[in-house]
Amino acid sequence: TQFLDIGTGLPTVDNTHEVAQRIDPGARVVYVDNDPIVLTHARALLAGTPEGATSYLDADAHDPAAILAGAARTLDLTRPVAVMLLGILNFVSDTAEARRIVRHLVDALPSGSHLTLTHPTLELGGTANAEAMAFWNANAKPPITARSATDLTSILDGLELLEPGIVSCAHWHATPDPTGTLPEEVPQYGLMARKP
């Protein structure tokens, strides 16, 4: 019932609070981003249920202490929280730094909290990712970094990786079609882990 969505991006359809509060109107959601355009749109468009809470925090993923301090104004950090790092750790170029960020967030939360993340990879046929990331890194900031399944496993140190493990996002609990074929893999890993 508590969600910390870091690296929110522009609002779209079925945002975190909409899905969560559809299931439990009392769900509490904190969105975190450091892009002023994202925060302006979020404040204008993302209104939650009267029973729940939805708030927006202007903070950088590199500063987990500030994120936790801001989130504590809306979330009860003594109760389990689902931390969402969807398409954000790829902007942290150093894997040790990515590990530090995740560790800081997870260490502050109680047992039963969950972490979910997605991350581009050069595994899983990621040739197109390499070209797209090279173009991005030559023309935009911050730079993007791909990571392997082994890198992601190291980031999860101390967490219990849940089924189906570290898999292509297209295969995250995917159901085969009538011929038994799964969707084509995409070079983007998805995973969920639990704090024991």
PDB file of N, CA, C and O in Angstrom, residues 153-194:
ATOM      1  N   THR A 153      22.564  -8.523 -10.276  1.00  0.00           N
ATOM      2  CA  THR A 153      22.604  -9.418  -9.118  1.00  0.00           C
ATOM      3  C   THR A 153      23.442  -8.798  -8.005  1.00  0.00           C
ATOM      4  O   THR A 153      23.073  -8.857  -6.825  1.00  0.00           O
ATOM      5  N   SER A 154      24.563  -8.173  -8.364  1.00  0.00           N
ATOM      6  CA  SER A 154      25.426  -7.562  -7.344  1.00  0.00           C
ATOM      7  C   SER A 154      24.735  -6.375  -6.670  1.00  0.00           C
ATOM      8  O   SER A 154      24.957  -6.107  -5.487  1.00  0.00           O
ATOM      9  N   ILE A 155      23.874  -5.672  -7.409  1.00  0.00           N
ATOM     10  CA  ILE A 155      23.145  -4.535  -6.844  1.00  0.00           C
ATOM     11  C   ILE A 155      22.115  -5.007  -5.823  1.00  0.00           C
ATOM     12  O   ILE A 155      21.789  -4.299  -4.878  1.00  0.00           O
ATOM     13  N   LEU A 156      21.633  -6.227  -5.997  1.00  0.00           N
ATOM     14  CA  LEU A 156      20.591  -6.776  -5.121  1.00  0.00           C
ATOM     15  C   LEU A 156      21.133  -7.468  -3.884  1.00  0.00           C
ATOM     16  O   LEU A 156      20.379  -8.135  -3.180  1.00  0.00           O
ATOM     17  N   ASP A 157      22.408  -7.325  -3.607  1.00  0.00           N
ATOM     18  CA  ASP A 157      23.037  -8.033  -2.494  1.00  0.00           C
ATOM     19  C   ASP A 157      22.199  -7.903  -1.227  1.00  0.00           C
ATOM     20  O   ASP A 157      21.851  -6.801  -0.796  1.00  0.00           O
ATOM     21  N   GLY A 158      21.855  -9.050  -0.629  1.00  0.00           N
ATOM     22  CA  GLY A 158      21.088  -9.068   0.609  1.00  0.00           C
ATOM     23  C   GLY A 158      19.589  -9.106   0.405  1.00  0.00           C
ATOM     24  O   GLY A 158      18.840  -9.234   1.372  1.00  0.00           O
ATOM     25  N   LEU A 159      19.123  -8.992  -0.838  1.00  0.00           N
ATOM     26  CA  LEU A 159      17.696  -9.066  -1.129  1.00  0.00           C
ATOM     27  C   LEU A 159      17.351 -10.430  -1.712  1.00  0.00           C
ATOM     28  O   LEU A 159      18.195 -11.090  -2.315  1.00  0.00           O
ATOM     29  N   GLU A 160      16.118 -10.831  -1.556  1.00  0.00           N
ATOM     30  CA  GLU A 160      15.634 -12.096  -2.091  1.00  0.00           C
ATOM     31  C   GLU A 160      15.028 -11.839  -3.472  1.00  0.00           C
ATOM     32  O   GLU A 160      13.989 -11.174  -3.586  1.00  0.00           O
ATOM     33  N   LEU A 161      15.691 -12.331  -4.517  1.00  0.00           N
ATOM     34  CA  LEU A 161      15.192 -12.174  -5.878  1.00  0.00           C
ATOM     35  C   LEU A 161      13.948 -13.034  -6.054  1.00  0.00           C
ATOM     36  O   LEU A 161      13.959 -14.220  -5.753  1.00  0.00           O
ATOM     37  N   LEU A 162      12.867 -12.439  -6.520  1.00  0.00           N
ATOM     38  CA  LEU A 162      11.605 -13.160  -6.686  1.00  0.00           C
ATOM     39  C   LEU A 162      11.476 -13.711  -8.102  1.00  0.00           C
ATOM     40  O   LEU A 162      12.131 -13.238  -9.033  1.00  0.00           O
ATOM     41  N   GLU A 163      10.599 -14.690  -8.256  1.00  0.00           N
ATOM     42  CA  GLU A 163      10.341 -15.278  -9.570  1.00  0.00           C
ATOM     43  C   GLU A 163       9.695 -14.246 -10.492  1.00  0.00           C
ATOM     44  O   GLU A 163       8.928 -13.418 -10.015  1.00  0.00           O
ATOM     45  N   PRO A 164      10.025 -14.234 -11.746  1.00  0.00           N
ATOM     46  CA  PRO A 164      10.809 -15.225 -12.478  1.00  0.00           C
ATOM     47  C   PRO A 164      12.303 -14.899 -12.547  1.00  0.00           C
ATOM     48  O   PRO A 164      12.995 -15.411 -13.414  1.00  0.00           O
ATOM     49  N   GLY A 165      12.814 -14.064 -11.655  1.00  0.00           N
ATOM     50  CA  GLY A 165      14.235 -13.732 -11.648  1.00  0.00           C
ATOM     51  C   GLY A 165      14.526 -12.501 -12.490  1.00  0.00           C
ATOM     52  O   GLY A 165      13.672 -11.635 -12.677  1.00  0.00           O
ATOM     53  N   ILE A 166      15.747 -12.423 -12.997  1.00  0.00           N
ATOM     54  CA  ILE A 166      16.162 -11.317 -13.855  1.00  0.00           C
ATOM     55  C   ILE A 166      15.914 -11.760 -15.293  1.00  0.00           C
ATOM     56  O   ILE A 166      16.629 -12.608 -15.820  1.00  0.00           O
ATOM     57  N   VAL A 167      14.872 -11.205 -15.894  1.00  0.00           N
ATOM     58  CA  VAL A 167      14.452 -11.645 -17.226  1.00  0.00           C
ATOM     59  C   VAL A 167      14.162 -10.436 -18.107  1.00  0.00           C
ATOM     60  O   VAL A 167      13.991  -9.321 -17.618  1.00  0.00           O
ATOM     61  N   SER A 168      14.084 -10.683 -19.398  1.00  0.00           N
ATOM     62  CA  SER A 168      13.631  -9.646 -20.316  1.00  0.00           C
ATOM     63  C   SER A 168      12.265  -9.142 -19.863  1.00  0.00           C
ATOM     64  O   SER A 168      11.399  -9.939 -19.468  1.00  0.00           O
ATOM     65  N   CYS A 169      12.057  -7.837 -19.898  1.00  0.00           N
ATOM     66  CA  CYS A 169      10.759  -7.292 -19.483  1.00  0.00           C
ATOM     67  C   CYS A 169       9.609  -7.936 -20.256  1.00  0.00           C
ATOM     68  O   CYS A 169       8.514  -8.111 -19.718  1.00  0.00           O
ATOM     69  N   ALA A 170       9.863  -8.319 -21.500  1.00  0.00           N
ATOM     70  CA  ALA A 170       8.816  -8.957 -22.304  1.00  0.00           C
ATOM     71  C   ALA A 170       8.431 -10.324 -21.762  1.00  0.00           C
ATOM     72  O   ALA A 170       7.364 -10.847 -22.086  1.00  0.00           O
ATOM     73  N   HIS A 171       9.285 -10.903 -20.929  1.00  0.00           N
ATOM     74  CA  HIS A 171       9.012 -12.227 -20.368  1.00  0.00           C
ATOM     75  C   HIS A 171       8.588 -12.174 -18.904  1.00  0.00           C
ATOM     76  O   HIS A 171       8.424 -13.224 -18.276  1.00  0.00           O
ATOM     77  N   TRP A 172       8.403 -10.967 -18.365  1.00  0.00           N
ATOM     78  CA  TRP A 172       8.017 -10.841 -16.964  1.00  0.00           C
ATOM     79  C   TRP A 172       6.620 -11.432 -16.801  1.00  0.00           C
ATOM     80  O   TRP A 172       5.623 -10.857 -17.225  1.00  0.00           O
ATOM     81  N   HIS A 173       6.552 -12.598 -16.216  1.00  0.00           N
ATOM     82  CA  HIS A 173       5.294 -13.325 -16.024  1.00  0.00           C
ATOM     83  C   HIS A 173       4.480 -13.407 -17.309  1.00  0.00           C
ATOM     84  O   HIS A 173       3.249 -13.331 -17.287  1.00  0.00           O
ATOM     85  N   ALA A 174       5.178 -13.552 -18.441  1.00  0.00           N
ATOM     86  CA  ALA A 174       4.507 -13.633 -19.738  1.00  0.00           C
ATOM     87  C   ALA A 174       3.812 -14.979 -19.896  1.00  0.00           C
ATOM     88  O   ALA A 174       4.300 -16.008 -19.417  1.00  0.00           O
ATOM     89  N   THR A 175       2.696 -14.950 -20.570  1.00  0.00           N
ATOM     90  CA  THR A 175       1.946 -16.168 -20.871  1.00  0.00           C
ATOM     91  C   THR A 175       2.207 -16.539 -22.322  1.00  0.00           C
ATOM     92  O   THR A 175       2.053 -15.695 -23.213  1.00  0.00           O
ATOM     93  N   PRO A 176       2.611 -17.775 -22.572  1.00  0.00           N
ATOM     94  CA  PRO A 176       2.842 -18.187 -23.960  1.00  0.00           C
ATOM     95  C   PRO A 176       1.550 -18.089 -24.780  1.00  0.00           C
ATOM     96  O   PRO A 176       0.449 -18.217 -24.246  1.00  0.00           O
ATOM     97  N   ASP A 177       1.701 -17.858 -26.075  1.00  0.00           N
ATOM     98  CA  ASP A 177       0.531 -17.866 -26.962  1.00  0.00           C
ATOM     99  C   ASP A 177       0.064 -19.308 -27.160  1.00  0.00           C
ATOM    100  O   ASP A 177       0.659 -20.240 -26.598  1.00  0.00           O
ATOM    101  N   PRO A 178      -1.005 -19.528 -27.926  1.00  0.00           N
ATOM    102  CA  PRO A 178      -1.537 -20.897 -28.077  1.00  0.00           C
ATOM    103  C   PRO A 178      -0.523 -21.906 -28.627  1.00  0.00           C
ATOM    104  O   PRO A 178      -0.660 -23.111 -28.400  1.00  0.00           O
ATOM    105  N   THR A 179       0.526 -21.433 -29.308  1.00  0.00           N
ATOM    106  CA  THR A 179       1.545 -22.357 -29.821  1.00  0.00           C
ATOM    107  C   THR A 179       2.633 -22.631 -28.794  1.00  0.00           C
ATOM    108  O   THR A 179       3.571 -23.376 -29.056  1.00  0.00           O
ATOM    109  N   GLY A 180       2.544 -21.974 -27.610  1.00  0.00           N
ATOM    110  CA  GLY A 180       3.565 -22.154 -26.581  1.00  0.00           C
ATOM    111  C   GLY A 180       4.726 -21.190 -26.710  1.00  0.00           C
ATOM    112  O   GLY A 180       5.722 -21.305 -26.003  1.00  0.00           O
ATOM    113  N   THR A 181       4.605 -20.198 -27.600  1.00  0.00           N
ATOM    114  CA  THR A 181       5.678 -19.244 -27.843  1.00  0.00           C
ATOM    115  C   THR A 181       5.536 -18.025 -26.944  1.00  0.00           C
ATOM    116  O   THR A 181       4.443 -17.454 -26.826  1.00  0.00           O
ATOM    117  N   LEU A 182       6.627 -17.648 -26.324  1.00  0.00           N
ATOM    118  CA  LEU A 182       6.649 -16.427 -25.512  1.00  0.00           C
ATOM    119  C   LEU A 182       6.877 -15.215 -26.416  1.00  0.00           C
ATOM    120  O   LEU A 182       7.404 -15.349 -27.520  1.00  0.00           O
ATOM    121  N   PRO A 183       6.530 -14.007 -25.955  1.00  0.00           N
ATOM    122  CA  PRO A 183       6.838 -12.811 -26.734  1.00  0.00           C
ATOM    123  C   PRO A 183       8.337 -12.712 -26.998  1.00  0.00           C
ATOM    124  O   PRO A 183       9.156 -13.246 -26.240  1.00  0.00           O
ATOM    125  N   GLU A 184       8.699 -12.002 -28.057  1.00  0.00           N
ATOM    126  CA  GLU A 184      10.118 -11.810 -28.368  1.00  0.00           C
ATOM    127  C   GLU A 184      10.792 -11.018 -27.253  1.00  0.00           C
ATOM    128  O   GLU A 184      10.225 -10.062 -26.713  1.00  0.00           O
ATOM    129  N   GLU A 185      11.999 -11.456 -26.880  1.00  0.00           N
ATOM    130  CA  GLU A 185      12.740 -10.749 -25.837  1.00  0.00           C
ATOM    131  C   GLU A 185      13.046  -9.324 -26.271  1.00  0.00           C
ATOM    132  O   GLU A 185      13.252  -9.049 -27.445  1.00  0.00           O
ATOM    133  N   VAL A 186      13.074  -8.424 -25.291  1.00  0.00           N
ATOM    134  CA  VAL A 186      13.584  -7.073 -25.503  1.00  0.00           C
ATOM    135  C   VAL A 186      14.836  -6.950 -24.647  1.00  0.00           C
ATOM    136  O   VAL A 186      14.935  -7.584 -23.592  1.00  0.00           O
ATOM    137  N   PRO A 187      15.821  -6.150 -25.076  1.00  0.00           N
ATOM    138  CA  PRO A 187      17.069  -6.043 -24.307  1.00  0.00           C
ATOM    139  C   PRO A 187      16.942  -5.096 -23.112  1.00  0.00           C
ATOM    140  O   PRO A 187      17.670  -4.128 -22.960  1.00  0.00           O
ATOM    141  N   GLN A 188      15.981  -5.388 -22.277  1.00  0.00           N
ATOM    142  CA  GLN A 188      15.704  -4.613 -21.073  1.00  0.00           C
ATOM    143  C   GLN A 188      15.350  -5.621 -19.993  1.00  0.00           C
ATOM    144  O   GLN A 188      14.401  -6.387 -20.137  1.00  0.00           O
ATOM    145  N   TYR A 189      16.135  -5.644 -18.921  1.00  0.00           N
ATOM    146  CA  TYR A 189      15.850  -6.557 -17.825  1.00  0.00           C
ATOM    147  C   TYR A 189      14.796  -5.961 -16.902  1.00  0.00           C
ATOM    148  O   TYR A 189      14.723  -4.749 -16.698  1.00  0.00           O
ATOM    149  N   GLY A 190      14.004  -6.855 -16.311  1.00  0.00           N
ATOM    150  CA  GLY A 190      13.070  -6.484 -15.262  1.00  0.00           C
ATOM    151  C   GLY A 190      13.227  -7.456 -14.116  1.00  0.00           C
ATOM    152  O   GLY A 190      13.548  -8.629 -14.331  1.00  0.00           O
ATOM    153  N   LEU A 191      13.022  -6.977 -12.913  1.00  0.00           N
ATOM    154  CA  LEU A 191      13.141  -7.861 -11.751  1.00  0.00           C
ATOM    155  C   LEU A 191      12.399  -7.271 -10.575  1.00  0.00           C
ATOM    156  O   LEU A 191      12.094  -6.072 -10.541  1.00  0.00           O
ATOM    157  N   MET A 192      12.126  -8.139  -9.612  1.00  0.00           N
ATOM    158  CA  MET A 192      11.571  -7.719  -8.329  1.00  0.00           C
ATOM    159  C   MET A 192      12.286  -8.499  -7.234  1.00  0.00           C
ATOM    160  O   MET A 192      12.561  -9.683  -7.393  1.00  0.00           O
ATOM    161  N   ALA A 193      12.592  -7.805  -6.146  1.00  0.00           N
ATOM    162  CA  ALA A 193      13.268  -8.437  -5.013  1.00  0.00           C
ATOM    163  C   ALA A 193      12.603  -7.974  -3.725  1.00  0.00           C
ATOM    164  O   ALA A 193      11.976  -6.906  -3.676  1.00  0.00           O
ATOM    165  N   ARG A 194      12.741  -8.793  -2.683  1.00  0.00           N
ATOM    166  CA  ARG A 194      12.109  -8.532  -1.395  1.00  0.00           C
ATOM    167  C   ARG A 194      13.177  -8.445  -0.317  1.00  0.00           C
ATOM    168  O   ARG A 194      14.141  -9.211  -0.318  1.00  0.00           O
TER     169      ARG A 194
END
